[in-house]
Structure formats: structure tokens, C-alpha cells
Amino acid sequence: MTEVNARTRDFFDRQVIYLIKAKYGMEDMKAIRSFLFSETYQMLLDPLTEVYSFSPQIVFEMWESEMITGNPRNSQYIRGGENE
């Protein structure tokens, strides 16, 4: 796979942006920009990371971790649970 296809990108765009708006009450354009210009989104577009195989909720949690800590890799789904 050389790139994540448009249908997959559209699915994640819609789902994750919906979650951002629902939790944070952001306006449409602010939520869209926040996601599309994030490192999380760049990871989603990179087929080598296989982020597209995660659920939208996990991608949302990665975005949220990035907004809080500055790095989506701080997501509990990337680094693993604390009690494992």
C-alpha cells in the first residue's frame, strides 16, 4: 500500500472531527483544522504506521494526547496500558 485511500481518509475525517466537536464544542472549521494539521493526521496518512487500522475513537484519543502533551505517541494505545 503506497497511500491511505480517499474513502478511508474521509471516514476518519468525519468520525474524528465529530468526536472533537462533541467533546470540546469546537466550531466546524476549528475542529477540522485542528485535526487536519495535527501530527496524528500525518500518522494516519502514512501507510507505514497503519494508524488507519485503528478505530476512530483510538485516533481521537491520539489527537487528544497530542493536544495535551504535544505528542500523539503518548496515547495509551501507542505506549500500552499502565497496568500491562
Tab-separated table of C-alpha atoms in Angstrom:
chain	number	residue	atom	x	y	z
A	1	MET	CA	0.000	0.000	0.000
A	2	THR	CA	1.524	3.292	-1.088
A	3	GLU	CA	-1.077	5.641	0.399
A	4	VAL	CA	-4.186	5.570	2.545
A	5	ASN	CA	-7.140	5.728	0.162
A	6	ALA	CA	-9.598	8.621	-0.017
A	7	ARG	CA	-12.526	6.595	1.330
A	8	THR	CA	-10.565	5.689	4.475
A	9	ARG	CA	-9.380	9.280	4.954
A	10	ASP	CA	-12.931	10.576	4.537
A	11	PHE	CA	-14.234	8.060	7.088
A	12	PHE	CA	-11.662	9.101	9.703
A	13	ASP	CA	-12.076	12.810	8.908
A	14	ARG	CA	-15.817	12.640	9.551
A	15	GLN	CA	-15.644	10.420	12.623
A	16	VAL	CA	-12.743	12.060	14.441
A	17	ILE	CA	-13.916	15.594	13.701
A	18	TYR	CA	-17.364	14.654	15.032
A	19	LEU	CA	-15.741	13.383	18.263
A	20	ILE	CA	-13.656	16.554	18.614
A	21	LYS	CA	-16.722	18.756	18.162
A	22	ALA	CA	-18.826	16.651	20.532
A	23	LYS	CA	-16.291	16.638	23.367
A	24	TYR	CA	-14.780	20.107	23.023
A	25	GLY	CA	-17.652	22.045	21.451
A	26	MET	CA	-15.386	23.418	18.729
A	27	GLU	CA	-16.754	25.202	15.683
A	28	ASP	CA	-16.603	23.146	12.472
A	29	MET	CA	-13.606	24.866	10.891
A	30	LYS	CA	-11.588	24.956	14.108
A	31	ALA	CA	-12.151	21.216	14.653
A	32	ILE	CA	-11.299	20.435	11.031
A	33	ARG	CA	-8.093	22.488	11.119
A	34	SER	CA	-7.087	21.093	14.482
A	35	PHE	CA	-7.297	17.533	13.167
A	36	LEU	CA	-6.009	18.026	9.619
A	37	PHE	CA	-2.943	19.982	10.739
A	38	SER	CA	-2.046	17.575	13.550
A	39	GLU	CA	0.782	15.084	13.735
A	40	THR	CA	-1.904	12.478	14.431
A	41	TYR	CA	-3.379	13.139	10.990
A	42	GLN	CA	0.048	12.855	9.369
A	43	MET	CA	0.449	9.473	11.071
A	44	LEU	CA	-2.980	8.457	9.748
A	45	LEU	CA	-1.917	9.361	6.197
A	46	ASP	CA	1.307	7.340	6.453
A	47	PRO	CA	0.509	3.741	5.456
A	48	LEU	CA	3.639	2.525	7.249
A	49	THR	CA	2.231	3.473	10.663
A	50	GLU	CA	-1.011	1.553	9.980
A	51	VAL	CA	-2.983	4.056	12.085
A	52	TYR	CA	-5.801	3.571	9.543
A	53	SER	CA	-6.321	0.120	11.085
A	54	PHE	CA	-7.302	1.679	14.447
A	55	SER	CA	-10.828	2.729	15.357
A	56	PRO	CA	-11.821	6.398	15.084
A	57	GLN	CA	-12.019	6.502	18.891
A	58	ILE	CA	-8.376	5.485	19.163
A	59	VAL	CA	-7.331	8.057	16.558
A	60	PHE	CA	-9.336	10.658	18.510
A	61	GLU	CA	-7.514	9.647	21.711
A	62	MET	CA	-4.189	10.004	19.875
A	63	TRP	CA	-5.210	13.500	18.727
A	64	GLU	CA	-6.297	14.367	22.262
A	65	SER	CA	-2.968	13.136	23.657
A	66	GLU	CA	-1.194	15.286	21.102
A	67	MET	CA	-3.219	18.357	22.125
A	68	ILE	CA	-2.453	17.756	25.816
A	69	THR	CA	1.153	16.533	25.709
A	70	GLY	CA	2.352	17.639	22.271
A	71	ASN	CA	2.874	14.090	21.035
A	72	PRO	CA	0.281	11.582	19.783
A	73	ARG	CA	2.687	8.782	20.700
A	74	ASN	CA	1.827	9.465	24.338
A	75	SER	CA	-1.533	7.841	23.658
A	76	GLN	CA	-2.222	4.886	25.903
A	77	TYR	CA	-2.889	2.862	22.740
A	78	ILE	CA	0.586	3.549	21.382
A	79	ARG	CA	2.640	3.196	24.543
A	80	GLY	CA	0.431	0.490	26.083
A	81	GLY	CA	-1.629	0.429	29.218
A	82	GLU	CA	-0.085	1.308	32.566
A	83	ASN	CA	-1.162	-1.977	34.149
A	84	GLU	CA	0.095	-4.338	31.467
